[in-house]
PDB file of C-alpha atoms and ligand atoms in Angstrom:
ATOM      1  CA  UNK A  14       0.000   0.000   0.000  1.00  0.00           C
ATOM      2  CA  UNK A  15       2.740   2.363   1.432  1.00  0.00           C
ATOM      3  CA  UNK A  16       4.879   2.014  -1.784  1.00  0.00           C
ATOM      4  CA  UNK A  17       2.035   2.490  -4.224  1.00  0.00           C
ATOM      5  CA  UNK A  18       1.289   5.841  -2.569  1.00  0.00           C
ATOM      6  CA  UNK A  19       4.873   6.428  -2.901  1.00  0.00           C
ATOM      7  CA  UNK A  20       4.961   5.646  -6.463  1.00  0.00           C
ATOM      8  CA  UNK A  21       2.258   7.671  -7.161  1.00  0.00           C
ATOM      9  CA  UNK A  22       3.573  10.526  -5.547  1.00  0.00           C
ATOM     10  CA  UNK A  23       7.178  10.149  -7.194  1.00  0.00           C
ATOM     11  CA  UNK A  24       5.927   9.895 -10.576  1.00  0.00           C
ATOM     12  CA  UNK A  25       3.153  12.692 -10.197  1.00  0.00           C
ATOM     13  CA  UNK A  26       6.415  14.958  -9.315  1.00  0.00           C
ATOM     14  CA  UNK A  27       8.354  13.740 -12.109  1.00  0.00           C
ATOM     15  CA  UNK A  28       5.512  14.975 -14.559  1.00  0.00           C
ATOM     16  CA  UNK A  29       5.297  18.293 -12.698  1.00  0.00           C
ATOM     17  CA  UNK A  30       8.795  18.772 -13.342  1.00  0.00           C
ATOM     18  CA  UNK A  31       8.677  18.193 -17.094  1.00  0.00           C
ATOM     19  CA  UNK A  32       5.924  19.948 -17.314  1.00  0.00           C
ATOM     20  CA  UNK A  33       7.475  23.606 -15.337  1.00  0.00           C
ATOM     21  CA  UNK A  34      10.643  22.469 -17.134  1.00  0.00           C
ATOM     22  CA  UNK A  35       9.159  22.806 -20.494  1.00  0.00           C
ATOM     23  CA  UNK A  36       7.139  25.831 -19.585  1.00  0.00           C
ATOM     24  CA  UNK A  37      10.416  27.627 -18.599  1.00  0.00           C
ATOM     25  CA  UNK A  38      11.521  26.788 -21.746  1.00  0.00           C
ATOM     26  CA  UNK A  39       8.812  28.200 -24.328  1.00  0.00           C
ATOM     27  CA  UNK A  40       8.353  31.234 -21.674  1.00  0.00           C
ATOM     28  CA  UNK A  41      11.973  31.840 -22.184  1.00  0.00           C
ATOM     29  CA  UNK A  42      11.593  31.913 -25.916  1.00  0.00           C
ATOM     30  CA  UNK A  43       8.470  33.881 -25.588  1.00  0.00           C
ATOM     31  CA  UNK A  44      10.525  36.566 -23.989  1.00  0.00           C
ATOM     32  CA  UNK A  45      13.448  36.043 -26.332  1.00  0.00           C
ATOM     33  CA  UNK A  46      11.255  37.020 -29.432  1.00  0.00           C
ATOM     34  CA  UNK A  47      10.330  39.988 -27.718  1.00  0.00           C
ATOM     35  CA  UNK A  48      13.157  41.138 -26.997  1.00  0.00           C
ATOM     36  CA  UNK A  49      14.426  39.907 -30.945  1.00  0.00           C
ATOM     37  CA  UNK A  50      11.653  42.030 -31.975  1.00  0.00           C
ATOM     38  CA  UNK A  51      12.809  45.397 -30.140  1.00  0.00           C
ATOM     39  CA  UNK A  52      16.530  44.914 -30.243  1.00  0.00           C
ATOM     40  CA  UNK A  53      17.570  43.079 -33.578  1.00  0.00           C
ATOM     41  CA  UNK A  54      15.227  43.132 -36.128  1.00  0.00           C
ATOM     42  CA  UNK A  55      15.922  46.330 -37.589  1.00  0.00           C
ATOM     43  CA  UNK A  56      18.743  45.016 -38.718  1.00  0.00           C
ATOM     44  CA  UNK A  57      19.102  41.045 -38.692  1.00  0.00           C
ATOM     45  CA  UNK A  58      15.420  41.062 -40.258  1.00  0.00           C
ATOM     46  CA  UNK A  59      12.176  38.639 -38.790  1.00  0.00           C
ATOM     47  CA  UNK A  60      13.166  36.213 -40.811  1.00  0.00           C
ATOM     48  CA  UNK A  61      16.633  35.851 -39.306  1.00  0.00           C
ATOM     49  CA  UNK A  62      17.804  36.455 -42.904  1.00  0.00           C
ATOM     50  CA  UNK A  63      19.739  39.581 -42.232  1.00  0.00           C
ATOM     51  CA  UNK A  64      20.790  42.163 -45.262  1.00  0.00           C
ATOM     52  CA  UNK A  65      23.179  41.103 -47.934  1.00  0.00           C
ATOM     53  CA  UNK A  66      26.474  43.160 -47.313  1.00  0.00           C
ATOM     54  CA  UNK A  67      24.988  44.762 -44.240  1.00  0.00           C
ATOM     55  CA  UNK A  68      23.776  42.458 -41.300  1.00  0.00           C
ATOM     56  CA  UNK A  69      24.596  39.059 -41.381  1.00  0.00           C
ATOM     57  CA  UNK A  70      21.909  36.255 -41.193  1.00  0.00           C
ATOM     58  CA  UNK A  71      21.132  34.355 -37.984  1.00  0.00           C
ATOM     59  CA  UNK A  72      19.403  31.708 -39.643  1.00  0.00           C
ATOM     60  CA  UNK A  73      21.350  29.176 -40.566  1.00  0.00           C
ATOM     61  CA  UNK A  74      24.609  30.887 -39.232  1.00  0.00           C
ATOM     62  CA  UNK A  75      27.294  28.357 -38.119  1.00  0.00           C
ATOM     63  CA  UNK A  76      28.445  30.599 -35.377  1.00  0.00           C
ATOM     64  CA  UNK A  77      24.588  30.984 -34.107  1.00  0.00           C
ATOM     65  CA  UNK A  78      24.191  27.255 -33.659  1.00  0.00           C
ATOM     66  CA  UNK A  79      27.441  27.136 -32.790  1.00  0.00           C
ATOM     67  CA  UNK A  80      29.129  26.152 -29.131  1.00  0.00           C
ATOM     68  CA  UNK A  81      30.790  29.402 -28.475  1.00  0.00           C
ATOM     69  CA  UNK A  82      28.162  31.040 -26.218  1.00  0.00           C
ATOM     70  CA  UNK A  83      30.682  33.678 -24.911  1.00  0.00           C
ATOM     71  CA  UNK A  84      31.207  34.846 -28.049  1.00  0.00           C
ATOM     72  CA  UNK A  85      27.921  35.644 -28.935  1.00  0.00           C
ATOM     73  CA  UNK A  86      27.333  37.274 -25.127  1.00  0.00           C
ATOM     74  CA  UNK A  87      30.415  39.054 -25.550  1.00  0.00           C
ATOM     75  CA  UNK A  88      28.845  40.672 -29.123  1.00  0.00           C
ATOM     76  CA  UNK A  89      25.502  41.533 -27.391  1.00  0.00           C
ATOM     77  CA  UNK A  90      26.827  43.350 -24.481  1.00  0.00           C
ATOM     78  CA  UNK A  91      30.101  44.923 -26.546  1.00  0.00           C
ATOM     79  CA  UNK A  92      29.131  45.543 -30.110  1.00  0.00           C
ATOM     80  CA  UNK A  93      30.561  43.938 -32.753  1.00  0.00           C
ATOM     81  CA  UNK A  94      32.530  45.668 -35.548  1.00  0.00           C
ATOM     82  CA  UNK A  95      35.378  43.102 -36.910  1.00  0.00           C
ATOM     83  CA  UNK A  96      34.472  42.661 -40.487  1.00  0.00           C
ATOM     84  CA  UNK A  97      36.000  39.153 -40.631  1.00  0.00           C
ATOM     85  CA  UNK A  98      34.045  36.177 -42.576  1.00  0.00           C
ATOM     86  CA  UNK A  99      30.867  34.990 -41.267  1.00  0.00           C
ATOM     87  CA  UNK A 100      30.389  31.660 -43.498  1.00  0.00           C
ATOM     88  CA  UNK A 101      32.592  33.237 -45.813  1.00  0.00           C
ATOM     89  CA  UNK A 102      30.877  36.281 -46.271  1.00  0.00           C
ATOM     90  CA  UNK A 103      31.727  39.817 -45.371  1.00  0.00           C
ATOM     91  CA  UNK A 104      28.862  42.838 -43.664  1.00  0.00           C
ATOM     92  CA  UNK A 105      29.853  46.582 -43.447  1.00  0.00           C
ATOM     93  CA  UNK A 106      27.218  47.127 -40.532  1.00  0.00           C
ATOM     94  CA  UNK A 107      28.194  47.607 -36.806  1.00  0.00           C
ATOM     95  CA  UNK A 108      26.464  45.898 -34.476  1.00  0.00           C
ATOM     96  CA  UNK A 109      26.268  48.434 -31.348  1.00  0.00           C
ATOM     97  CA  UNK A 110      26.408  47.404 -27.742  1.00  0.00           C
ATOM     98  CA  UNK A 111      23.698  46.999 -25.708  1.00  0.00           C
ATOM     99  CA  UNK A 112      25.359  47.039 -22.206  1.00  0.00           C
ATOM    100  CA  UNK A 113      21.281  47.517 -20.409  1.00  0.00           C
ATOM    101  CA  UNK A 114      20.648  44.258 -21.813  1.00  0.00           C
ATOM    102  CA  UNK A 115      20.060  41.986 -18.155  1.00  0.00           C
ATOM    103  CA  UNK A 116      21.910  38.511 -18.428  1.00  0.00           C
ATOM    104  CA  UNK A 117      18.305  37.054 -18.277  1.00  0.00           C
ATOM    105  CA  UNK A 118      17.148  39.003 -21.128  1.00  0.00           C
ATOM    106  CA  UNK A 119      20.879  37.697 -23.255  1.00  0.00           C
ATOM    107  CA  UNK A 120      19.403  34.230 -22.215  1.00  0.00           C
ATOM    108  CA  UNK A 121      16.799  34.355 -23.537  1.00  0.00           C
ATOM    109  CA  UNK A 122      17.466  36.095 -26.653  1.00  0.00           C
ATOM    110  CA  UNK A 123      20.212  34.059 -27.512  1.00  0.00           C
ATOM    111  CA  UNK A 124      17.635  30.637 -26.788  1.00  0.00           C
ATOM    112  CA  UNK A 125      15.385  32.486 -28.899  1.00  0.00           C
ATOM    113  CA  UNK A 126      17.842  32.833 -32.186  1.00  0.00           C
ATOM    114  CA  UNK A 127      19.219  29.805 -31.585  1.00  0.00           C
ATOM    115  CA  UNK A 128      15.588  28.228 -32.244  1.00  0.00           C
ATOM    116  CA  UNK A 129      14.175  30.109 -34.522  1.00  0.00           C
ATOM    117  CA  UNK A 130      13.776  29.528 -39.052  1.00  0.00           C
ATOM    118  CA  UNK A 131      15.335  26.320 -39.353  1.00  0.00           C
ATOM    119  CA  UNK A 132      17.663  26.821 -36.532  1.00  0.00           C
ATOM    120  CA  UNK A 133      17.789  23.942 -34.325  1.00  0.00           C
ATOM    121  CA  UNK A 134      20.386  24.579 -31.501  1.00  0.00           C
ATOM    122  CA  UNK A 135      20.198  23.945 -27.783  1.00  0.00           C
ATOM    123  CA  UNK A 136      18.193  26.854 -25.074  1.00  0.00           C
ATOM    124  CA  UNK A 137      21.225  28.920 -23.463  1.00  0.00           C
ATOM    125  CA  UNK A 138      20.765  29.299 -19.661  1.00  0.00           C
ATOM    126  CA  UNK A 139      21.187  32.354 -17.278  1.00  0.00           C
ATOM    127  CA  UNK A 140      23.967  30.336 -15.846  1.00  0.00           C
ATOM    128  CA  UNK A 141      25.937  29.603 -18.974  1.00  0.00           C
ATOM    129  CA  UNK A 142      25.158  34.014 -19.827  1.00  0.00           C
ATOM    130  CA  UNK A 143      26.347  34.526 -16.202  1.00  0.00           C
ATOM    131  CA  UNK A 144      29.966  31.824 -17.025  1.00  0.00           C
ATOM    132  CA  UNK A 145      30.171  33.571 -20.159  1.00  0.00           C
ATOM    133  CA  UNK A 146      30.502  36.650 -18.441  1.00  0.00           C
ATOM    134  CA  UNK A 147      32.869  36.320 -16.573  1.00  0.00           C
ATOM    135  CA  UNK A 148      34.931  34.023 -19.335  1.00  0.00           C
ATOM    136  CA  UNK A 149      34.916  37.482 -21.214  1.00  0.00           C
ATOM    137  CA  UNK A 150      36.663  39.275 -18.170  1.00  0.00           C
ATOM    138  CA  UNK A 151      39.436  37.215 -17.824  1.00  0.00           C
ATOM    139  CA  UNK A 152      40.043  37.271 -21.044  1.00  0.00           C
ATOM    140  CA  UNK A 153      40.128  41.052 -21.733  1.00  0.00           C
ATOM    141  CA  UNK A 154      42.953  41.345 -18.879  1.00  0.00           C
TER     142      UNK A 154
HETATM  143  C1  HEC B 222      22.582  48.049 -35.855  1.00  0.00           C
HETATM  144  C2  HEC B 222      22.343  46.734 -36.472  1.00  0.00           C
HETATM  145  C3  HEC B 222      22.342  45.536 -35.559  1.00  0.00           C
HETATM  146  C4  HEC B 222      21.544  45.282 -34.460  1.00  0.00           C
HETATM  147  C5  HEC B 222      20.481  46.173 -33.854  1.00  0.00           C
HETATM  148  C6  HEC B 222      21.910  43.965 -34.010  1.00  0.00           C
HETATM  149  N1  HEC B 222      22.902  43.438 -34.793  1.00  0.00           N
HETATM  150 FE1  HEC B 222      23.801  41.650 -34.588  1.00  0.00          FE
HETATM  151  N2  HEC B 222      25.141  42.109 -36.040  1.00  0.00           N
HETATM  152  C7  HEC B 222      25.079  43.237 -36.830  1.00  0.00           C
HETATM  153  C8  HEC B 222      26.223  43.259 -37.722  1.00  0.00           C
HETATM  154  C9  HEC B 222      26.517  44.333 -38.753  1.00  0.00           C
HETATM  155  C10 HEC B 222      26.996  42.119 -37.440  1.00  0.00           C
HETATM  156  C11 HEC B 222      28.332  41.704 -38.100  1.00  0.00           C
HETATM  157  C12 HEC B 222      29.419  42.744 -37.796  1.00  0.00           C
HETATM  158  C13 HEC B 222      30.716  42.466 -38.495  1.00  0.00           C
HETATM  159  O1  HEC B 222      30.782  41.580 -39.345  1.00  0.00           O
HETATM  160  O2  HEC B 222      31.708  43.143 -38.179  1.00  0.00           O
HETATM  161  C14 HEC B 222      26.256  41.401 -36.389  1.00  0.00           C
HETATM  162  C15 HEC B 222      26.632  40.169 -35.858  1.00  0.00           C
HETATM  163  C16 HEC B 222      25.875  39.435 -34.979  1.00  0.00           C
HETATM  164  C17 HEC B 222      26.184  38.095 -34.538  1.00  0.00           C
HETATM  165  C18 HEC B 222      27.341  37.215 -35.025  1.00  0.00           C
HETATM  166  C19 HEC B 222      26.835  36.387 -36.191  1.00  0.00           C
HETATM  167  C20 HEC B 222      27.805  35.302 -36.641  1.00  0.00           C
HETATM  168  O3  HEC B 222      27.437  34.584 -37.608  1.00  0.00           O
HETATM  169  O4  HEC B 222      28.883  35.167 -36.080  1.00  0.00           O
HETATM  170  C21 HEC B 222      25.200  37.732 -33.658  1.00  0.00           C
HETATM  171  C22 HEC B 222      25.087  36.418 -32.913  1.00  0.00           C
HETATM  172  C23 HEC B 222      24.293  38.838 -33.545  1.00  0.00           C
HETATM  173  N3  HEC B 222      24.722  39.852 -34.368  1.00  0.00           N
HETATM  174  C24 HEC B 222      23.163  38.835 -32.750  1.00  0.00           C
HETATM  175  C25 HEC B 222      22.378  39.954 -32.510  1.00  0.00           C
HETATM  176  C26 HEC B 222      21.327  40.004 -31.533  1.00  0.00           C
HETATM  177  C27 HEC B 222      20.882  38.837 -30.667  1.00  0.00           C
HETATM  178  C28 HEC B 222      20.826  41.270 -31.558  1.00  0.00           C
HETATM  179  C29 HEC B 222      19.751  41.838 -30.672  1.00  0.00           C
HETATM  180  C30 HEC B 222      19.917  41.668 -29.231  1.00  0.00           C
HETATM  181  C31 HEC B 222      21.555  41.992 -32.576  1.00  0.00           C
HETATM  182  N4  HEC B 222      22.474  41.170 -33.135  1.00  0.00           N
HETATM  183  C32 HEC B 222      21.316  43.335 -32.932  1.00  0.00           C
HETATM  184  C33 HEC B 222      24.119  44.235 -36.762  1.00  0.00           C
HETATM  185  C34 HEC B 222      23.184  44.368 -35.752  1.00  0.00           C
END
């Protein structure tokens, strides 16, 4: 009897878990399209496609999907303005910093582009923005 009830009770928590866990993640990508919306389009474009010469895409970018999360933090809060190849293609834009951009806000942002068009990469956390951030310190000394 006792270990039925327990059961029960173990796997009703399990589902509640899922459940919040994939809430958090489509309210986090909620939020990230928001703040796409406000922050990015202008110039990456709502179709992630960007602006030949200009912006580059985000869709389909190898760098986007990529692994290198404090890169892409470090280009949100700093500007970016290198004019190297991105997939072998060159954009005379600047990005411009957006320092009053909270790390939950770069979290979800950065979930949100990396899941968007046919982009199919994994959600990035508060706690990988927050790493990331600090990463970028020690690296500027
Ligand atoms: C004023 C236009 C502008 C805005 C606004 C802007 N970007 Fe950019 N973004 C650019 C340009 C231009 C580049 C490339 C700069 C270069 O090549 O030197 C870039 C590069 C990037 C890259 C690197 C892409 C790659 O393939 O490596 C990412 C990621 C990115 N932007 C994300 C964002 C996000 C997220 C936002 C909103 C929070 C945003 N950008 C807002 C113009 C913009």
């Amino acid at each position: 009897m006792g270990n039925k009830v327990e059961r029960f009770f173990k796997i009703g928590c399990f589902c509640i878990m899922m459940i919040s866990a994939l809430n958090v993640g489509a309210q986090n990508l909620i939020n990230g399209k928001k703040i796409f919306e406000t922050r990015c389009l202008a110039c990456h474009q709502s179709d992630g496609g960007g602006v030949p010469n200009m912006n580059p895409p985000l869709d389909g970018s190898t760098n986007v999907n990529g692994k290198d999360i404090a890169r892409m933090v470090k280009i949100i809060q700093n500007g970016y303005d290198e004019r190297v190849a991105l997939d072998g293609m060159y954009y005379n834009n600047a990005m411009i910093a957006m320092p009053d951009l909270k790390e939950d806000a770069i979290a979800d942002v950065l979930s949100y582009i990396r899941n968007s068009w046919s982009n199919k990469a994994g959600l990035v956390t508060l706690a990988e923005v927050k790493k990331s951030i600090s990463k970028n310190k020690v690296n500027k000394k």
